[in-house]
mmCIF file with all atom_site columns, C-alpha atoms in Angstrom:
data_model
loop_
_atom_site.group_PDB
_atom_site.id
_atom_site.type_symbol
_atom_site.label_atom_id
_atom_site.label_alt_id
_atom_site.label_comp_id
_atom_site.label_asym_id
_atom_site.label_entity_id
_atom_site.label_seq_id
_atom_site.pdbx_PDB_ins_code
_atom_site.Cartn_x
_atom_site.Cartn_y
_atom_site.Cartn_z
_atom_site.occupancy
_atom_site.B_iso_or_equiv
_atom_site.pdbx_formal_charge
_atom_site.auth_seq_id
_atom_site.auth_comp_id
_atom_site.auth_asym_id
_atom_site.auth_atom_id
_atom_site.pdbx_PDB_model_num
ATOM 1   C CA . UNK G 1 1   ? 127.096 103.229 94.383  1.00 0.00 ? 137 UNK G CA 1
ATOM 2   C CA . UNK G 1 2   ? 127.543 105.084 97.610  1.00 0.00 ? 138 UNK G CA 1
ATOM 3   C CA . UNK G 1 3   ? 128.340 101.942 99.402  1.00 0.00 ? 139 UNK G CA 1
ATOM 4   C CA . UNK G 1 4   ? 131.118 101.038 97.057  1.00 0.00 ? 140 UNK G CA 1
ATOM 5   C CA . UNK G 1 5   ? 132.443 104.642 97.192  1.00 0.00 ? 141 UNK G CA 1
ATOM 6   C CA . UNK G 1 6   ? 132.409 104.508 101.016 1.00 0.00 ? 142 UNK G CA 1
ATOM 7   C CA . UNK G 1 7   ? 134.301 101.202 101.014 1.00 0.00 ? 143 UNK G CA 1
ATOM 8   C CA . UNK G 1 8   ? 137.413 102.906 99.333  1.00 0.00 ? 144 UNK G CA 1
ATOM 9   C CA . UNK G 1 9   ? 139.741 104.450 102.181 1.00 0.00 ? 145 UNK G CA 1
ATOM 10  C CA . UNK G 1 10  ? 141.357 106.910 99.645  1.00 0.00 ? 146 UNK G CA 1
ATOM 11  C CA . UNK G 1 11  ? 139.511 108.651 96.723  1.00 0.00 ? 147 UNK G CA 1
ATOM 12  C CA . UNK G 1 12  ? 142.465 109.688 94.397  1.00 0.00 ? 148 UNK G CA 1
ATOM 13  C CA . UNK G 1 13  ? 142.264 110.005 90.635  1.00 0.00 ? 149 UNK G CA 1
ATOM 14  C CA . UNK G 1 14  ? 142.731 106.436 89.902  1.00 0.00 ? 150 UNK G CA 1
ATOM 15  C CA . UNK G 1 15  ? 139.974 105.349 92.296  1.00 0.00 ? 151 UNK G CA 1
ATOM 16  C CA . UNK G 1 16  ? 137.657 107.918 90.841  1.00 0.00 ? 152 UNK G CA 1
ATOM 17  C CA . UNK G 1 17  ? 138.329 106.636 87.264  1.00 0.00 ? 153 UNK G CA 1
ATOM 18  C CA . UNK G 1 18  ? 137.740 103.079 88.598  1.00 0.00 ? 154 UNK G CA 1
ATOM 19  C CA . UNK G 1 19  ? 134.606 104.060 90.141  1.00 0.00 ? 155 UNK G CA 1
ATOM 20  C CA . UNK G 1 20  ? 133.401 105.936 86.876  1.00 0.00 ? 156 UNK G CA 1
ATOM 21  C CA . UNK G 1 21  ? 134.096 102.701 84.784  1.00 0.00 ? 157 UNK G CA 1
ATOM 22  C CA . UNK G 1 22  ? 132.205 100.601 87.423  1.00 0.00 ? 158 UNK G CA 1
ATOM 23  C CA . UNK G 1 23  ? 129.179 103.118 87.260  1.00 0.00 ? 159 UNK G CA 1
ATOM 24  C CA . UNK G 1 24  ? 129.025 102.781 83.431  1.00 0.00 ? 160 UNK G CA 1
ATOM 25  C CA . UNK G 1 25  ? 129.091 99.193  83.863  1.00 0.00 ? 161 UNK G CA 1
ATOM 26  C CA . UNK G 1 26  ? 126.339 99.105  86.447  1.00 0.00 ? 162 UNK G CA 1
ATOM 27  C CA . UNK G 1 27  ? 124.393 101.618 84.392  1.00 0.00 ? 163 UNK G CA 1
ATOM 28  C CA . UNK G 1 28  ? 124.492 99.473  81.254  1.00 0.00 ? 164 UNK G CA 1
ATOM 29  C CA . UNK G 1 29  ? 123.605 96.312  83.280  1.00 0.00 ? 165 UNK G CA 1
ATOM 30  C CA . UNK G 1 30  ? 120.715 98.182  84.802  1.00 0.00 ? 166 UNK G CA 1
ATOM 31  C CA . UNK G 1 31  ? 119.495 99.383  81.352  1.00 0.00 ? 167 UNK G CA 1
ATOM 32  C CA . UNK G 1 32  ? 119.365 95.755  80.098  1.00 0.00 ? 168 UNK G CA 1
ATOM 33  C CA . UNK G 1 33  ? 117.476 94.692  82.775  1.00 0.00 ? 169 UNK G CA 1
ATOM 34  C CA . UNK G 1 34  ? 115.377 97.637  84.356  1.00 0.00 ? 170 UNK G CA 1
ATOM 35  C CA . UNK G 1 35  ? 113.418 95.281  86.880  1.00 0.00 ? 171 UNK G CA 1
ATOM 36  C CA . UNK G 1 36  ? 116.719 94.823  89.012  1.00 0.00 ? 172 UNK G CA 1
ATOM 37  C CA . UNK G 1 37  ? 116.870 95.339  92.772  1.00 0.00 ? 173 UNK G CA 1
ATOM 38  C CA . UNK G 1 38  ? 119.844 96.256  94.902  1.00 0.00 ? 174 UNK G CA 1
ATOM 39  C CA . UNK G 1 39  ? 120.356 92.623  95.867  1.00 0.00 ? 175 UNK G CA 1
ATOM 40  C CA . UNK G 1 40  ? 120.458 91.540  92.335  1.00 0.00 ? 176 UNK G CA 1
ATOM 41  C CA . UNK G 1 41  ? 123.224 94.266  91.738  1.00 0.00 ? 177 UNK G CA 1
ATOM 42  C CA . UNK G 1 42  ? 125.073 92.883  94.911  1.00 0.00 ? 178 UNK G CA 1
ATOM 43  C CA . UNK G 1 43  ? 124.872 89.402  93.414  1.00 0.00 ? 179 UNK G CA 1
ATOM 44  C CA . UNK G 1 44  ? 126.128 90.429  90.078  1.00 0.00 ? 180 UNK G CA 1
ATOM 45  C CA . UNK G 1 45  ? 129.004 92.664  91.280  1.00 0.00 ? 181 UNK G CA 1
ATOM 46  C CA . UNK G 1 46  ? 129.566 91.612  94.725  1.00 0.00 ? 182 UNK G CA 1
ATOM 47  C CA . UNK G 1 47  ? 129.380 93.641  97.997  1.00 0.00 ? 183 UNK G CA 1
ATOM 48  C CA . UNK G 1 48  ? 131.180 96.781  98.322  1.00 0.00 ? 184 UNK G CA 1
ATOM 49  C CA . UNK G 1 49  ? 134.118 95.562  100.123 1.00 0.00 ? 185 UNK G CA 1
ATOM 50  C CA . UNK G 1 50  ? 134.696 92.966  97.607  1.00 0.00 ? 186 UNK G CA 1
ATOM 51  C CA . UNK G 1 51  ? 134.570 95.547  94.740  1.00 0.00 ? 187 UNK G CA 1
ATOM 52  C CA . UNK G 1 52  ? 137.350 97.418  96.629  1.00 0.00 ? 188 UNK G CA 1
ATOM 53  C CA . UNK G 1 53  ? 139.330 94.073  97.286  1.00 0.00 ? 189 UNK G CA 1
ATOM 54  C CA . UNK G 1 54  ? 139.126 93.386  93.474  1.00 0.00 ? 190 UNK G CA 1
ATOM 55  C CA . UNK G 1 55  ? 140.499 96.934  92.832  1.00 0.00 ? 191 UNK G CA 1
ATOM 56  C CA . UNK G 1 56  ? 143.248 96.722  95.459  1.00 0.00 ? 192 UNK G CA 1
ATOM 57  C CA . UNK G 1 57  ? 144.384 93.264  93.944  1.00 0.00 ? 193 UNK G CA 1
ATOM 58  C CA . UNK G 1 58  ? 144.916 94.991  90.566  1.00 0.00 ? 194 UNK G CA 1
ATOM 59  C CA . UNK G 1 59  ? 146.820 98.064  91.661  1.00 0.00 ? 195 UNK G CA 1
ATOM 60  C CA . UNK G 1 60  ? 150.136 98.804  93.219  1.00 0.00 ? 196 UNK G CA 1
ATOM 61  C CA . UNK G 1 61  ? 149.649 98.046  97.001  1.00 0.00 ? 197 UNK G CA 1
ATOM 62  C CA . UNK G 1 62  ? 152.527 100.120 98.171  1.00 0.00 ? 198 UNK G CA 1
ATOM 63  C CA . UNK G 1 63  ? 151.205 103.212 96.431  1.00 0.00 ? 199 UNK G CA 1
ATOM 64  C CA . UNK G 1 64  ? 147.729 102.626 97.884  1.00 0.00 ? 200 UNK G CA 1
ATOM 65  C CA . UNK G 1 65  ? 149.140 102.170 101.292 1.00 0.00 ? 201 UNK G CA 1
ATOM 66  C CA . UNK G 1 66  ? 151.220 105.192 100.950 1.00 0.00 ? 202 UNK G CA 1
ATOM 67  C CA . UNK G 1 67  ? 148.333 107.407 99.813  1.00 0.00 ? 203 UNK G CA 1
ATOM 68  C CA . UNK G 1 68  ? 146.391 106.071 102.787 1.00 0.00 ? 204 UNK G CA 1
ATOM 69  C CA . UNK G 1 69  ? 148.981 106.984 105.143 1.00 0.00 ? 205 UNK G CA 1
ATOM 70  C CA . UNK G 1 70  ? 149.177 110.539 103.543 1.00 0.00 ? 206 UNK G CA 1
ATOM 71  C CA . UNK G 1 71  ? 145.386 110.826 104.018 1.00 0.00 ? 207 UNK G CA 1
ATOM 72  C CA . UNK G 1 72  ? 145.692 109.762 107.583 1.00 0.00 ? 208 UNK G CA 1
ATOM 73  C CA . UNK G 1 73  ? 148.298 112.196 108.418 1.00 0.00 ? 209 UNK G CA 1
ATOM 74  C CA . UNK G 1 74  ? 146.455 115.145 106.649 1.00 0.00 ? 210 UNK G CA 1
ATOM 75  C CA . UNK G 1 75  ? 143.228 114.188 108.718 1.00 0.00 ? 211 UNK G CA 1
ATOM 76  C CA . UNK G 1 76  ? 145.457 114.117 112.026 1.00 0.00 ? 212 UNK G CA 1
ATOM 77  C CA . UNK G 1 77  ? 147.057 117.420 111.022 1.00 0.00 ? 213 UNK G CA 1
ATOM 78  C CA . UNK G 1 78  ? 143.594 119.016 110.380 1.00 0.00 ? 214 UNK G CA 1
ATOM 79  C CA . UNK G 1 79  ? 142.293 117.673 113.750 1.00 0.00 ? 215 UNK G CA 1
ATOM 80  C CA . UNK G 1 80  ? 145.345 119.026 115.433 1.00 0.00 ? 216 UNK G CA 1
ATOM 81  C CA . UNK G 1 81  ? 145.066 122.478 113.815 1.00 0.00 ? 217 UNK G CA 1
ATOM 82  C CA . UNK G 1 82  ? 141.467 122.681 114.868 1.00 0.00 ? 218 UNK G CA 1
ATOM 83  C CA . UNK G 1 83  ? 142.472 121.810 118.471 1.00 0.00 ? 219 UNK G CA 1
ATOM 84  C CA . UNK G 1 84  ? 145.163 124.363 118.502 1.00 0.00 ? 220 UNK G CA 1
ATOM 85  C CA . UNK G 1 85  ? 142.883 127.013 117.050 1.00 0.00 ? 221 UNK G CA 1
ATOM 86  C CA . UNK G 1 86  ? 140.274 126.275 119.751 1.00 0.00 ? 222 UNK G CA 1
ATOM 87  C CA . UNK G 1 87  ? 142.868 126.279 122.518 1.00 0.00 ? 223 UNK G CA 1
ATOM 88  C CA . UNK G 1 88  ? 144.113 129.847 121.318 1.00 0.00 ? 224 UNK G CA 1
ATOM 89  C CA . UNK G 1 89  ? 140.500 131.084 121.065 1.00 0.00 ? 225 UNK G CA 1
ATOM 90  C CA . UNK G 1 90  ? 139.727 129.615 124.517 1.00 0.00 ? 226 UNK G CA 1
ATOM 91  C CA . UNK G 1 91  ? 142.883 131.368 126.003 1.00 0.00 ? 227 UNK G CA 1
ATOM 92  C CA . UNK G 1 92  ? 141.889 134.644 124.248 1.00 0.00 ? 228 UNK G CA 1
ATOM 93  C CA . UNK G 1 93  ? 138.397 134.281 125.796 1.00 0.00 ? 229 UNK G CA 1
ATOM 94  C CA . UNK G 1 94  ? 139.908 133.709 129.236 1.00 0.00 ? 230 UNK G CA 1
ATOM 95  C CA . UNK G 1 95  ? 141.987 136.797 128.993 1.00 0.00 ? 231 UNK G CA 1
ATOM 96  C CA . UNK G 1 96  ? 139.025 138.822 127.683 1.00 0.00 ? 232 UNK G CA 1
ATOM 97  C CA . UNK G 1 97  ? 136.946 137.580 130.633 1.00 0.00 ? 233 UNK G CA 1
ATOM 98  C CA . UNK G 1 98  ? 139.599 138.124 133.125 1.00 0.00 ? 234 UNK G CA 1
ATOM 99  C CA . UNK G 1 99  ? 140.101 141.934 131.821 1.00 0.00 ? 235 UNK G CA 1
ATOM 100 C CA . UNK G 1 100 ? 136.425 142.375 131.777 1.00 0.00 ? 236 UNK G CA 1
ATOM 101 C CA . UNK G 1 101 ? 136.092 141.443 135.521 1.00 0.00 ? 237 UNK G CA 1
ATOM 102 C CA . UNK G 1 102 ? 139.128 143.763 136.396 1.00 0.00 ? 238 UNK G CA 1
ATOM 103 C CA . UNK G 1 103 ? 137.421 146.650 134.442 1.00 0.00 ? 239 UNK G CA 1
ATOM 104 C CA . UNK G 1 104 ? 134.241 145.939 136.221 1.00 0.00 ? 240 UNK G CA 1
ATOM 105 C CA . UNK G 1 105 ? 135.872 145.879 139.684 1.00 0.00 ? 241 UNK G CA 1
ATOM 106 C CA . UNK G 1 106 ? 137.786 149.199 138.801 1.00 0.00 ? 242 UNK G CA 1
ATOM 107 C CA . UNK G 1 107 ? 134.519 151.007 137.517 1.00 0.00 ? 243 UNK G CA 1
ATOM 108 C CA . UNK G 1 108 ? 132.784 149.939 140.828 1.00 0.00 ? 244 UNK G CA 1
ATOM 109 C CA . UNK G 1 109 ? 135.613 151.288 142.809 1.00 0.00 ? 245 UNK G CA 1
ATOM 110 C CA . UNK G 1 110 ? 135.579 154.543 140.877 1.00 0.00 ? 246 UNK G CA 1
ATOM 111 C CA . UNK G 1 111 ? 131.874 154.793 141.356 1.00 0.00 ? 247 UNK G CA 1
ATOM 112 C CA . UNK G 1 112 ? 132.294 154.220 145.081 1.00 0.00 ? 248 UNK G CA 1
ATOM 113 C CA . UNK G 1 113 ? 134.977 157.227 145.098 1.00 0.00 ? 249 UNK G CA 1
ATOM 114 C CA . UNK G 1 114 ? 132.558 159.601 143.326 1.00 0.00 ? 250 UNK G CA 1
ATOM 115 C CA . UNK G 1 115 ? 129.798 158.703 145.768 1.00 0.00 ? 251 UNK G CA 1
ATOM 116 C CA . UNK G 1 116 ? 132.078 159.250 148.745 1.00 0.00 ? 252 UNK G CA 1
ATOM 117 C CA . UNK G 1 117 ? 133.354 162.561 147.641 1.00 0.00 ? 253 UNK G CA 1
ATOM 118 C CA . UNK G 1 118 ? 129.940 164.001 146.793 1.00 0.00 ? 254 UNK G CA 1
ATOM 119 C CA . UNK G 1 119 ? 128.664 163.301 150.336 1.00 0.00 ? 255 UNK G CA 1
#
């Protein structure tokens, strides 16, 4: 069932309902014949890609394509958001490191002044 689920590019409500119905059919088929193997199930119901092709042929293709495009753009937006966050974080740490080095140099110069005035 995991292979069939992975074959679906988008898992919306209609796809989940279809997969639940398919799961029930497979479960009843297995209950009738408990000695089945995975190859027997594939012969009976077809490979995962064929199951998706059967589903796609019975639904509105334009709606499915639109939902796939939305899912794609959500994924791209998420990746871009993560990259932006990492860039901001990197700039923040670069600035912190620069300030740390400046502070360290100033503290060394201050320590040298104190030592020079004591002598």
